[in-house]
PDB file of C-alpha atoms in Angstrom:
ATOM      1  CA  MET P   1       4.541   9.623  27.780  1.00  0.00           C
ATOM      2  CA  SER P   2       3.120   6.650  25.898  1.00  0.00           C
ATOM      3  CA  GLN P   3       4.136   4.089  23.325  1.00  0.00           C
ATOM      4  CA  LEU P   4       2.366   3.215  20.100  1.00  0.00           C
ATOM      5  CA  PHE P   5       3.425  -0.411  20.415  1.00  0.00           C
ATOM      6  CA  PRO P   6       2.873  -2.590  23.495  1.00  0.00           C
ATOM      7  CA  THR P   7       5.734  -3.749  25.694  1.00  0.00           C
ATOM      8  CA  PHE P   8       6.365  -7.447  26.231  1.00  0.00           C
ATOM      9  CA  ALA P   9       5.307  -8.722  29.658  1.00  0.00           C
ATOM     10  CA  PRO P  10       7.681 -11.579  30.586  1.00  0.00           C
ATOM     11  CA  GLU P  11       5.473 -12.767  33.428  1.00  0.00           C
ATOM     12  CA  THR P  12       2.875 -13.861  30.854  1.00  0.00           C
ATOM     13  CA  CYS P  13       5.351 -15.910  28.821  1.00  0.00           C
ATOM     14  CA  LYS P  14       5.728 -19.666  28.976  1.00  0.00           C
ATOM     15  CA  PRO P  15       8.540 -21.563  27.187  1.00  0.00           C
ATOM     16  CA  HIS P  16       7.421 -23.490  24.142  1.00  0.00           C
ATOM     17  CA  VAL P  17       8.618 -27.004  23.387  1.00  0.00           C
ATOM     18  CA  SER P  18       8.878 -27.356  19.619  1.00  0.00           C
ATOM     19  CA  ASP P  19       7.648 -30.493  17.900  1.00  0.00           C
ATOM     20  CA  THR P  20      10.097 -29.896  15.050  1.00  0.00           C
ATOM     21  CA  ILE P  21      13.838 -29.339  15.134  1.00  0.00           C
ATOM     22  CA  MET P  22      15.627 -27.869  12.104  1.00  0.00           C
ATOM     23  CA  LYS P  23      19.309 -27.359  11.394  1.00  0.00           C
ATOM     24  CA  LEU P  24      20.486 -23.756  11.484  1.00  0.00           C
ATOM     25  CA  LYS P  25      21.999 -24.043   7.997  1.00  0.00           C
ATOM     26  CA  GLU P  26      18.630 -25.171   6.607  1.00  0.00           C
ATOM     27  CA  ILE P  27      16.798 -22.115   7.941  1.00  0.00           C
ATOM     28  CA  LEU P  28      19.538 -19.720   6.827  1.00  0.00           C
ATOM     29  CA  GLY P  29      19.484 -21.361   3.408  1.00  0.00           C
ATOM     30  CA  ALA P  30      15.789 -20.591   3.059  1.00  0.00           C
ATOM     31  CA  LEU P  31      16.292 -16.960   4.101  1.00  0.00           C
ATOM     32  CA  GLU P  32      19.209 -16.487   1.718  1.00  0.00           C
ATOM     33  CA  GLU P  33      17.407 -18.145  -1.172  1.00  0.00           C
ATOM     34  CA  TYR P  34      14.700 -15.499  -0.764  1.00  0.00           C
ATOM     35  CA  ALA P  35      17.095 -12.594  -0.128  1.00  0.00           C
ATOM     36  CA  PRO P  36      20.679 -13.527  -1.127  1.00  0.00           C
ATOM     37  CA  LEU P  37      23.385 -11.803   0.897  1.00  0.00           C
ATOM     38  CA  ALA P  38      24.950 -10.639  -2.376  1.00  0.00           C
ATOM     39  CA  LEU P  39      22.060  -8.131  -2.685  1.00  0.00           C
ATOM     40  CA  GLN P  40      23.070  -6.181   0.413  1.00  0.00           C
ATOM     41  CA  ASP P  41      24.631  -2.725   0.210  1.00  0.00           C
ATOM     42  CA  GLY P  42      28.388  -2.417   0.684  1.00  0.00           C
ATOM     43  CA  TYR P  43      27.994  -0.676   4.052  1.00  0.00           C
ATOM     44  CA  ASP P  44      25.713  -3.368   5.433  1.00  0.00           C
ATOM     45  CA  ASN P  45      26.406  -6.414   7.589  1.00  0.00           C
ATOM     46  CA  ALA P  46      23.511  -8.769   6.938  1.00  0.00           C
ATOM     47  CA  GLY P  47      23.898 -12.470   7.656  1.00  0.00           C
ATOM     48  CA  LEU P  48      24.799 -14.567  10.674  1.00  0.00           C
ATOM     49  CA  GLN P  49      25.725 -12.155  13.459  1.00  0.00           C
ATOM     50  CA  ILE P  50      26.358 -14.592  16.290  1.00  0.00           C
ATOM     51  CA  GLY P  51      26.869 -18.285  15.553  1.00  0.00           C
ATOM     52  CA  LEU P  52      25.891 -21.466  16.630  1.00  0.00           C
ATOM     53  CA  ALA P  53      27.495 -24.072  14.409  1.00  0.00           C
ATOM     54  CA  GLU P  54      25.682 -24.387  11.079  1.00  0.00           C
ATOM     55  CA  ASP P  55      24.620 -27.940  11.941  1.00  0.00           C
ATOM     56  CA  ALA P  56      23.191 -26.833  15.300  1.00  0.00           C
ATOM     57  CA  ASP P  57      19.618 -27.815  16.075  1.00  0.00           C
ATOM     58  CA  ILE P  58      17.112 -24.940  16.091  1.00  0.00           C
ATOM     59  CA  THR P  59      14.124 -25.481  18.353  1.00  0.00           C
ATOM     60  CA  GLY P  60      12.413 -22.169  17.662  1.00  0.00           C
ATOM     61  CA  ALA P  61      12.894 -18.818  15.934  1.00  0.00           C
ATOM     62  CA  LEU P  62      11.996 -15.400  17.358  1.00  0.00           C
ATOM     63  CA  LEU P  63      11.476 -12.669  14.727  1.00  0.00           C
ATOM     64  CA  CYS P  64      12.087  -8.966  15.363  1.00  0.00           C
ATOM     65  CA  LEU P  65      13.194  -5.647  13.879  1.00  0.00           C
ATOM     66  CA  GLU P  66      15.946  -4.806  16.376  1.00  0.00           C
ATOM     67  CA  VAL P  67      18.019  -7.088  18.581  1.00  0.00           C
ATOM     68  CA  THR P  68      18.276  -5.858  22.172  1.00  0.00           C
ATOM     69  CA  GLU P  69      19.016  -7.483  25.495  1.00  0.00           C
ATOM     70  CA  ASP P  70      15.270  -7.676  26.161  1.00  0.00           C
ATOM     71  CA  ILE P  71      14.745  -9.427  22.823  1.00  0.00           C
ATOM     72  CA  VAL P  72      17.348 -12.051  23.737  1.00  0.00           C
ATOM     73  CA  ASN P  73      15.689 -12.532  27.125  1.00  0.00           C
ATOM     74  CA  GLU P  74      12.340 -12.976  25.386  1.00  0.00           C
ATOM     75  CA  ALA P  75      13.868 -15.619  23.126  1.00  0.00           C
ATOM     76  CA  VAL P  76      15.126 -17.487  26.198  1.00  0.00           C
ATOM     77  CA  LEU P  77      11.714 -17.288  27.880  1.00  0.00           C
ATOM     78  CA  ARG P  78       9.925 -18.498  24.758  1.00  0.00           C
ATOM     79  CA  GLY P  79      12.277 -21.412  24.098  1.00  0.00           C
ATOM     80  CA  CYS P  80      13.843 -20.001  20.905  1.00  0.00           C
ATOM     81  CA  ASN P  81      17.551 -20.466  20.205  1.00  0.00           C
ATOM     82  CA  LEU P  82      17.486 -18.456  16.958  1.00  0.00           C
ATOM     83  CA  ILE P  83      16.677 -14.765  16.550  1.00  0.00           C
ATOM     84  CA  VAL P  84      16.030 -13.456  13.046  1.00  0.00           C
ATOM     85  CA  SER P  85      16.074  -9.667  12.857  1.00  0.00           C
ATOM     86  CA  HIS P  86      15.844  -7.029  10.173  1.00  0.00           C
ATOM     87  CA  HIS P  87      18.491  -4.647  11.545  1.00  0.00           C
ATOM     88  CA  PRO P  88      21.907  -6.174  12.372  1.00  0.00           C
ATOM     89  CA  ILE P  89      23.114  -5.935  15.960  1.00  0.00           C
ATOM     90  CA  LEU P  90      26.672  -5.875  14.538  1.00  0.00           C
ATOM     91  CA  PHE P  91      26.447  -2.965  12.120  1.00  0.00           C
ATOM     92  CA  ARG P  92      29.329  -0.660  12.995  1.00  0.00           C
ATOM     93  CA  PRO P  93      32.782  -1.982  13.980  1.00  0.00           C
ATOM     94  CA  VAL P  94      32.917  -3.218  17.577  1.00  0.00           C
ATOM     95  CA  LYS P  95      36.279  -2.763  19.298  1.00  0.00           C
ATOM     96  CA  SER P  96      35.327  -4.402  22.572  1.00  0.00           C
ATOM     97  CA  ILE P  97      32.488  -6.469  23.986  1.00  0.00           C
ATOM     98  CA  ASN P  98      31.499  -5.678  27.566  1.00  0.00           C
ATOM     99  CA  SER P  99      28.484  -4.819  29.665  1.00  0.00           C
ATOM    100  CA  ASP P 100      28.970  -1.041  29.425  1.00  0.00           C
ATOM    101  CA  ASP P 101      26.632  -0.637  26.426  1.00  0.00           C
ATOM    102  CA  TYR P 102      23.513  -2.349  25.132  1.00  0.00           C
ATOM    103  CA  ILE P 103      25.270  -3.955  22.166  1.00  0.00           C
ATOM    104  CA  GLY P 104      27.831  -5.620  24.399  1.00  0.00           C
ATOM    105  CA  ARG P 105      25.186  -6.764  26.888  1.00  0.00           C
ATOM    106  CA  THR P 106      23.051  -8.133  24.054  1.00  0.00           C
ATOM    107  CA  ILE P 107      25.941 -10.094  22.557  1.00  0.00           C
ATOM    108  CA  LEU P 108      27.031 -11.486  25.920  1.00  0.00           C
ATOM    109  CA  THR P 109      23.471 -12.504  26.815  1.00  0.00           C
ATOM    110  CA  ALA P 110      23.050 -14.302  23.481  1.00  0.00           C
ATOM    111  CA  ILE P 111      26.360 -16.155  23.818  1.00  0.00           C
ATOM    112  CA  ARG P 112      25.663 -17.191  27.422  1.00  0.00           C
ATOM    113  CA  ASN P 113      22.317 -18.659  26.336  1.00  0.00           C
ATOM    114  CA  ASN P 114      23.580 -20.326  23.133  1.00  0.00           C
ATOM    115  CA  ILE P 115      21.339 -18.224  20.902  1.00  0.00           C
ATOM    116  CA  ALA P 116      22.163 -17.594  17.252  1.00  0.00           C
ATOM    117  CA  ILE P 117      21.340 -14.198  15.716  1.00  0.00           C
ATOM    118  CA  TYR P 118      20.785 -13.682  11.997  1.00  0.00           C
ATOM    119  CA  SER P 119      19.861 -10.457  10.187  1.00  0.00           C
ATOM    120  CA  ALA P 120      18.279  -9.886   6.773  1.00  0.00           C
ATOM    121  CA  HIS P 121      18.663  -6.159   6.139  1.00  0.00           C
ATOM    122  CA  THR P 122      19.278  -4.317   2.859  1.00  0.00           C
ATOM    123  CA  ASN P 123      19.245  -7.620   0.990  1.00  0.00           C
ATOM    124  CA  LEU P 124      15.631  -8.052   2.149  1.00  0.00           C
ATOM    125  CA  ASP P 125      14.875  -4.388   1.375  1.00  0.00           C
ATOM    126  CA  VAL P 126      15.741  -4.805  -2.317  1.00  0.00           C
ATOM    127  CA  ALA P 127      14.595  -8.400  -2.858  1.00  0.00           C
ATOM    128  CA  LEU P 128      11.643  -9.247  -5.065  1.00  0.00           C
ATOM    129  CA  GLY P 129       8.746  -9.631  -2.641  1.00  0.00           C
ATOM    130  CA  GLY P 130      10.817  -7.916   0.060  1.00  0.00           C
ATOM    131  CA  VAL P 131      10.138  -5.225   2.655  1.00  0.00           C
ATOM    132  CA  ASN P 132       8.603  -2.651   0.290  1.00  0.00           C
ATOM    133  CA  PHE P 133       6.346  -5.237  -1.337  1.00  0.00           C
ATOM    134  CA  LYS P 134       5.020  -6.112   2.128  1.00  0.00           C
ATOM    135  CA  ILE P 135       4.269  -2.423   2.835  1.00  0.00           C
ATOM    136  CA  ALA P 136       2.366  -2.135  -0.449  1.00  0.00           C
ATOM    137  CA  GLU P 137       0.484  -5.330   0.343  1.00  0.00           C
ATOM    138  CA  LYS P 138      -0.569  -3.999   3.747  1.00  0.00           C
ATOM    139  CA  LEU P 139      -1.957  -0.889   2.051  1.00  0.00           C
ATOM    140  CA  GLY P 140      -3.937  -3.016  -0.394  1.00  0.00           C
ATOM    141  CA  LEU P 141      -2.056  -1.702  -3.445  1.00  0.00           C
ATOM    142  CA  LYS P 142      -1.764  -3.577  -6.725  1.00  0.00           C
ATOM    143  CA  ASP P 143       0.528  -3.773  -9.775  1.00  0.00           C
ATOM    144  CA  ILE P 144       3.635  -3.575  -7.581  1.00  0.00           C
ATOM    145  CA  GLU P 145       6.952  -3.039  -9.353  1.00  0.00           C
ATOM    146  CA  PHE P 146      10.393  -1.740  -8.442  1.00  0.00           C
ATOM    147  CA  LEU P 147      10.833   2.032  -8.277  1.00  0.00           C
ATOM    148  CA  SER P 148      14.547   1.811  -9.085  1.00  0.00           C
ATOM    149  CA  PRO P 149      15.183  -1.627 -10.644  1.00  0.00           C
ATOM    150  CA  LYS P 150      18.550  -3.355 -10.402  1.00  0.00           C
ATOM    151  CA  GLU P 151      20.026  -6.644 -11.510  1.00  0.00           C
ATOM    152  CA  TYR P 152      22.510  -8.776  -9.599  1.00  0.00           C
ATOM    153  CA  VAL P 153      24.411 -11.851 -10.704  1.00  0.00           C
ATOM    154  CA  VAL P 154      24.474 -14.459  -7.938  1.00  0.00           C
ATOM    155  CA  ASN P 155      26.183 -17.791  -8.602  1.00  0.00           C
ATOM    156  CA  GLY P 156      25.931 -17.165 -12.336  1.00  0.00           C
ATOM    157  CA  LYS P 157      22.201 -16.419 -12.166  1.00  0.00           C
ATOM    158  CA  THR P 158      20.715 -12.986 -12.850  1.00  0.00           C
ATOM    159  CA  ILE P 159      18.399 -11.818 -10.071  1.00  0.00           C
ATOM    160  CA  LYS P 160      16.007  -8.898 -10.404  1.00  0.00           C
ATOM    161  CA  ALA P 161      15.878  -6.584  -7.401  1.00  0.00           C
ATOM    162  CA  GLY P 162      15.492  -2.880  -6.726  1.00  0.00           C
ATOM    163  CA  GLU P 163      15.179   0.043  -4.339  1.00  0.00           C
ATOM    164  CA  GLY P 164      11.645   1.058  -3.439  1.00  0.00           C
ATOM    165  CA  VAL P 165       8.451   0.109  -5.249  1.00  0.00           C
ATOM    166  CA  ILE P 166       5.662   1.753  -7.219  1.00  0.00           C
ATOM    167  CA  ALA P 167       2.104   0.480  -6.819  1.00  0.00           C
ATOM    168  CA  THR P 168      -1.447   1.557  -7.633  1.00  0.00           C
ATOM    169  CA  LEU P 169      -4.613   2.013  -5.609  1.00  0.00           C
ATOM    170  CA  SER P 170      -7.585  -0.013  -6.793  1.00  0.00           C
ATOM    171  CA  THR P 171      -9.557   3.245  -6.961  1.00  0.00           C
ATOM    172  CA  PRO P 172      -8.191   6.809  -6.923  1.00  0.00           C
ATOM    173  CA  THR P 173      -8.646   8.203  -3.420  1.00  0.00           C
ATOM    174  CA  SER P 174      -8.746  11.712  -2.006  1.00  0.00           C
ATOM    175  CA  LYS P 175      -5.541  12.905  -0.389  1.00  0.00           C
ATOM    176  CA  ARG P 176      -7.211  13.130   3.022  1.00  0.00           C
ATOM    177  CA  ALA P 177      -8.718   9.646   2.838  1.00  0.00           C
ATOM    178  CA  PHE P 178      -5.414   8.150   1.713  1.00  0.00           C
ATOM    179  CA  MET P 179      -3.502   9.794   4.549  1.00  0.00           C
ATOM    180  CA  GLU P 180      -6.053   8.580   7.089  1.00  0.00           C
ATOM    181  CA  ASN P 181      -5.760   5.041   5.729  1.00  0.00           C
ATOM    182  CA  VAL P 182      -1.959   5.135   6.047  1.00  0.00           C
ATOM    183  CA  LYS P 183      -2.314   6.293   9.652  1.00  0.00           C
ATOM    184  CA  GLU P 184      -4.702   3.444  10.413  1.00  0.00           C
ATOM    185  CA  VAL P 185      -2.696   0.685   8.684  1.00  0.00           C
ATOM    186  CA  PHE P 186       0.579   1.695  10.345  1.00  0.00           C
ATOM    187  CA  ARG P 187      -0.986   2.634  13.703  1.00  0.00           C
ATOM    188  CA  LEU P 188       0.340   6.181  13.600  1.00  0.00           C
ATOM    189  CA  ARG P 189      -0.417   8.874  16.138  1.00  0.00           C
ATOM    190  CA  SER P 190       0.993  11.510  13.786  1.00  0.00           C
ATOM    191  CA  LEU P 191       1.919  11.751  10.121  1.00  0.00           C
ATOM    192  CA  ARG P 192       4.398  14.263   8.691  1.00  0.00           C
ATOM    193  CA  VAL P 193       3.495  15.492   5.189  1.00  0.00           C
ATOM    194  CA  ASN P 194       4.327  18.389   2.895  1.00  0.00           C
ATOM    195  CA  ASN P 195       1.848  20.915   1.449  1.00  0.00           C
ATOM    196  CA  ALA P 196       1.327  18.947  -1.745  1.00  0.00           C
ATOM    197  CA  ASP P 197      -1.236  20.278  -4.191  1.00  0.00           C
ATOM    198  CA  LYS P 198      -2.832  16.875  -4.780  1.00  0.00           C
ATOM    199  CA  ARG P 199      -6.562  16.242  -4.741  1.00  0.00           C
ATOM    200  CA  ASN P 200      -6.483  12.533  -5.492  1.00  0.00           C
ATOM    201  CA  ILE P 201      -3.941   9.748  -5.024  1.00  0.00           C
ATOM    202  CA  SER P 202      -3.633   6.887  -7.494  1.00  0.00           C
ATOM    203  CA  ARG P 203       0.021   5.850  -7.911  1.00  0.00           C
ATOM    204  CA  VAL P 204       2.219   5.520  -4.836  1.00  0.00           C
ATOM    205  CA  ALA P 205       5.958   5.041  -4.340  1.00  0.00           C
ATOM    206  CA  ILE P 206       7.234   3.338  -1.185  1.00  0.00           C
ATOM    207  CA  CYS P 207      10.568   2.868   0.546  1.00  0.00           C
ATOM    208  CA  GLY P 208      10.742   1.480   4.063  1.00  0.00           C
ATOM    209  CA  GLY P 209      13.296   3.038   6.430  1.00  0.00           C
ATOM    210  CA  SER P 210      15.266   6.066   5.237  1.00  0.00           C
ATOM    211  CA  GLY P 211      14.146   6.634   1.667  1.00  0.00           C
ATOM    212  CA  SER P 212      14.535  10.353   0.942  1.00  0.00           C
ATOM    213  CA  PHE P 213      17.218   9.577  -1.670  1.00  0.00           C
ATOM    214  CA  LEU P 214      14.455   8.112  -3.859  1.00  0.00           C
ATOM    215  CA  ILE P 215      12.232  11.226  -3.917  1.00  0.00           C
ATOM    216  CA  PRO P 216      13.667  12.506  -7.256  1.00  0.00           C
ATOM    217  CA  THR P 217      13.094   9.079  -8.825  1.00  0.00           C
ATOM    218  CA  ALA P 218       9.509   9.021  -7.580  1.00  0.00           C
ATOM    219  CA  VAL P 219       8.922  12.503  -9.029  1.00  0.00           C
ATOM    220  CA  GLU P 220      10.462  11.414 -12.324  1.00  0.00           C
ATOM    221  CA  LYS P 221       8.106   8.411 -12.444  1.00  0.00           C
ATOM    222  CA  GLY P 222       5.113  10.722 -11.967  1.00  0.00           C
ATOM    223  CA  VAL P 223       3.658   9.146  -8.834  1.00  0.00           C
ATOM    224  CA  ASP P 224       1.197  11.021  -6.659  1.00  0.00           C
ATOM    225  CA  ALA P 225       2.580  10.138  -3.226  1.00  0.00           C
ATOM    226  CA  PHE P 226       5.808   8.869  -1.685  1.00  0.00           C
ATOM    227  CA  ILE P 227       5.822   7.003   1.632  1.00  0.00           C
ATOM    228  CA  THR P 228       8.964   6.378   3.650  1.00  0.00           C
ATOM    229  CA  GLY P 229      10.106   6.110   7.244  1.00  0.00           C
ATOM    230  CA  GLU P 230      12.456   9.106   7.361  1.00  0.00           C
ATOM    231  CA  ILE P 231      12.681  12.145   5.079  1.00  0.00           C
ATOM    232  CA  GLY P 232      14.349  14.924   7.029  1.00  0.00           C
ATOM    233  CA  TYR P 233      13.434  18.598   7.250  1.00  0.00           C
ATOM    234  CA  HIS P 234      15.190  19.981   4.168  1.00  0.00           C
ATOM    235  CA  HIS P 235      13.951  17.227   1.873  1.00  0.00           C
ATOM    236  CA  PHE P 236      10.381  18.423   2.389  1.00  0.00           C
ATOM    237  CA  PHE P 237      11.099  21.618   0.438  1.00  0.00           C
ATOM    238  CA  GLY P 238      10.481  22.057  -3.284  1.00  0.00           C
ATOM    239  CA  TYR P 239       8.003  19.289  -4.069  1.00  0.00           C
ATOM    240  CA  ASP P 240       4.603  20.795  -3.223  1.00  0.00           C
ATOM    241  CA  ASN P 241       3.546  21.006  -6.872  1.00  0.00           C
ATOM    242  CA  GLU P 242       4.779  17.532  -7.751  1.00  0.00           C
ATOM    243  CA  ILE P 243       4.247  14.893  -5.077  1.00  0.00           C
ATOM    244  CA  LEU P 244       2.754  14.209  -1.640  1.00  0.00           C
ATOM    245  CA  LEU P 245       5.593  13.340   0.744  1.00  0.00           C
ATOM    246  CA  MET P 246       4.667  11.177   3.741  1.00  0.00           C
ATOM    247  CA  GLU P 247       7.071  10.445   6.600  1.00  0.00           C
ATOM    248  CA  ILE P 248       5.660   7.744   8.879  1.00  0.00           C
ATOM    249  CA  GLY P 249       8.629   6.841  11.112  1.00  0.00           C
ATOM    250  CA  HIS P 250      11.454   4.364  10.559  1.00  0.00           C
ATOM    251  CA  TYR P 251      10.188   1.696  12.954  1.00  0.00           C
ATOM    252  CA  GLU P 252       6.595   2.171  11.847  1.00  0.00           C
ATOM    253  CA  SER P 253       7.448   1.802   8.157  1.00  0.00           C
ATOM    254  CA  GLU P 254       9.243  -1.518   8.702  1.00  0.00           C
ATOM    255  CA  GLN P 255       7.072  -3.084  11.411  1.00  0.00           C
ATOM    256  CA  TYR P 256       5.505  -5.581   8.999  1.00  0.00           C
ATOM    257  CA  THR P 257       8.930  -6.922   8.029  1.00  0.00           C
ATOM    258  CA  ILE P 258       8.388  -9.326  10.927  1.00  0.00           C
ATOM    259  CA  ASP P 259       5.375 -10.746   9.061  1.00  0.00           C
ATOM    260  CA  LEU P 260       7.520 -11.107   5.954  1.00  0.00           C
ATOM    261  CA  LEU P 261      10.205 -13.004   7.889  1.00  0.00           C
ATOM    262  CA  ARG P 262       7.521 -15.269   9.325  1.00  0.00           C
ATOM    263  CA  ASP P 263       6.172 -15.960   5.838  1.00  0.00           C
ATOM    264  CA  ILE P 264       9.633 -16.936   4.570  1.00  0.00           C
ATOM    265  CA  VAL P 265      10.537 -19.222   7.474  1.00  0.00           C
ATOM    266  CA  THR P 266       7.154 -20.927   7.847  1.00  0.00           C
ATOM    267  CA  ARG P 267       6.899 -21.547   4.114  1.00  0.00           C
ATOM    268  CA  PHE P 268      10.128 -23.524   4.356  1.00  0.00           C
ATOM    269  CA  ALA P 269       9.525 -25.060   7.788  1.00  0.00           C
ATOM    270  CA  PRO P 270       5.766 -25.001   8.478  1.00  0.00           C
ATOM    271  CA  THR P 271       5.986 -27.054  11.670  1.00  0.00           C
ATOM    272  CA  LEU P 272       8.918 -25.201  13.277  1.00  0.00           C
ATOM    273  CA  TYR P 273       8.022 -23.025  16.267  1.00  0.00           C
ATOM    274  CA  VAL P 274       8.208 -19.458  14.916  1.00  0.00           C
ATOM    275  CA  CYS P 275       6.988 -16.433  16.841  1.00  0.00           C
ATOM    276  CA  LYS P 276       6.920 -12.664  16.410  1.00  0.00           C
ATOM    277  CA  ALA P 277       8.645 -10.736  19.181  1.00  0.00           C
ATOM    278  CA  GLU P 278       6.308  -9.026  21.619  1.00  0.00           C
ATOM    279  CA  THR P 279       9.030  -6.793  23.061  1.00  0.00           C
ATOM    280  CA  ASN P 280       8.649  -3.196  21.882  1.00  0.00           C
ATOM    281  CA  THR P 281      12.011  -2.118  20.432  1.00  0.00           C
ATOM    282  CA  ASN P 282      10.896   1.234  19.040  1.00  0.00           C
ATOM    283  CA  PRO P 283      13.236   3.729  20.781  1.00  0.00           C
ATOM    284  CA  ILE P 284      10.901   6.672  20.110  1.00  0.00           C
ATOM    285  CA  ASN P 285       8.026   7.517  22.463  1.00  0.00           C
ATOM    286  CA  TYR P 286       5.219  10.023  21.965  1.00  0.00           C
ATOM    287  CA  LEU P 287       3.975  12.523  24.520  1.00  0.00           C
TER     288      LEU P 287
END
C-alpha cells in the first residue's frame, strides 16, 4: 500500500515566527473579494468555520484542501493560527461535538489552540480565475473561458462566474500524449478514461471535483476531452463517439487549489507567513 502524496513528518517541523501580523478580517476580506461568499451553492457552507474574533491578530496561515486533526496539529507546529481550506470542515449539520469522530476532534483541537478555520469552496470553484482556471493553467492551456457561464449580483455589482471551463491546447496533441501529460502534471498512478474515438485533442473542458453533471454541456460545446475528479461508472457510457472522458480523482483534481489560495493571500499580504500544508489528507491509497 502506498500513497501518491507524501505524509507530513512533524519531527522535521520548526515553528515560524512571522515578521508581519495581519488582522483576520483583512485576510478574509481579500479572500472574499476574490471569491465572494454569495457565489457559493445553496448546499455549501463556505466562510469562517471556527472563529477567532475578526480583529484577532493572524501570525501565519496554513493552506490545505481538507481540515483534519493532523492539519490542525501541523498549524500549531508551524506557528499558524489561521487555516484556509478548500473543503469546509463544517459541511453537514453537526449535532454534537466530541472526540468520538474526526470532525469533533478537529474542532476541539482548533478551539483549544485558538486557531481560526476558513473555507473557500464552491465560491472559489465558480469564481473568475478560480479552481478550474488553475487546473487549466497547470496544463498549459490557453483561451480559458467558462464552460457554463453565470452572473451574480453582489452588493449591487454584477459578477461573472461559472461552472467549469473550456480551454485550448497551444498545439493539437494526440490522445495518448495528452493523457500522459495529464498523468504527469497531476502525479497520477492511474487514469480512468472511456473508449473515445479521438485521435487528437485540441479543446478541453475542465471541472475540478465531481463534475459529471457538466458532461452534456461539454459535448454540446464540441470539446474533445473532459477532465474532472469524479465521473462514476454509469456516466462513462454513451459518449465514445463524442468526447474523451478523463477521471483523475477528486483530491488529485483539486490539489493545486492550495497554490491558488497562496496566490490570493500573498498578493494581498506579501510579507505574511503563508505555507502550504505538508500533511497528506487524501483518504484514498493505491496498492
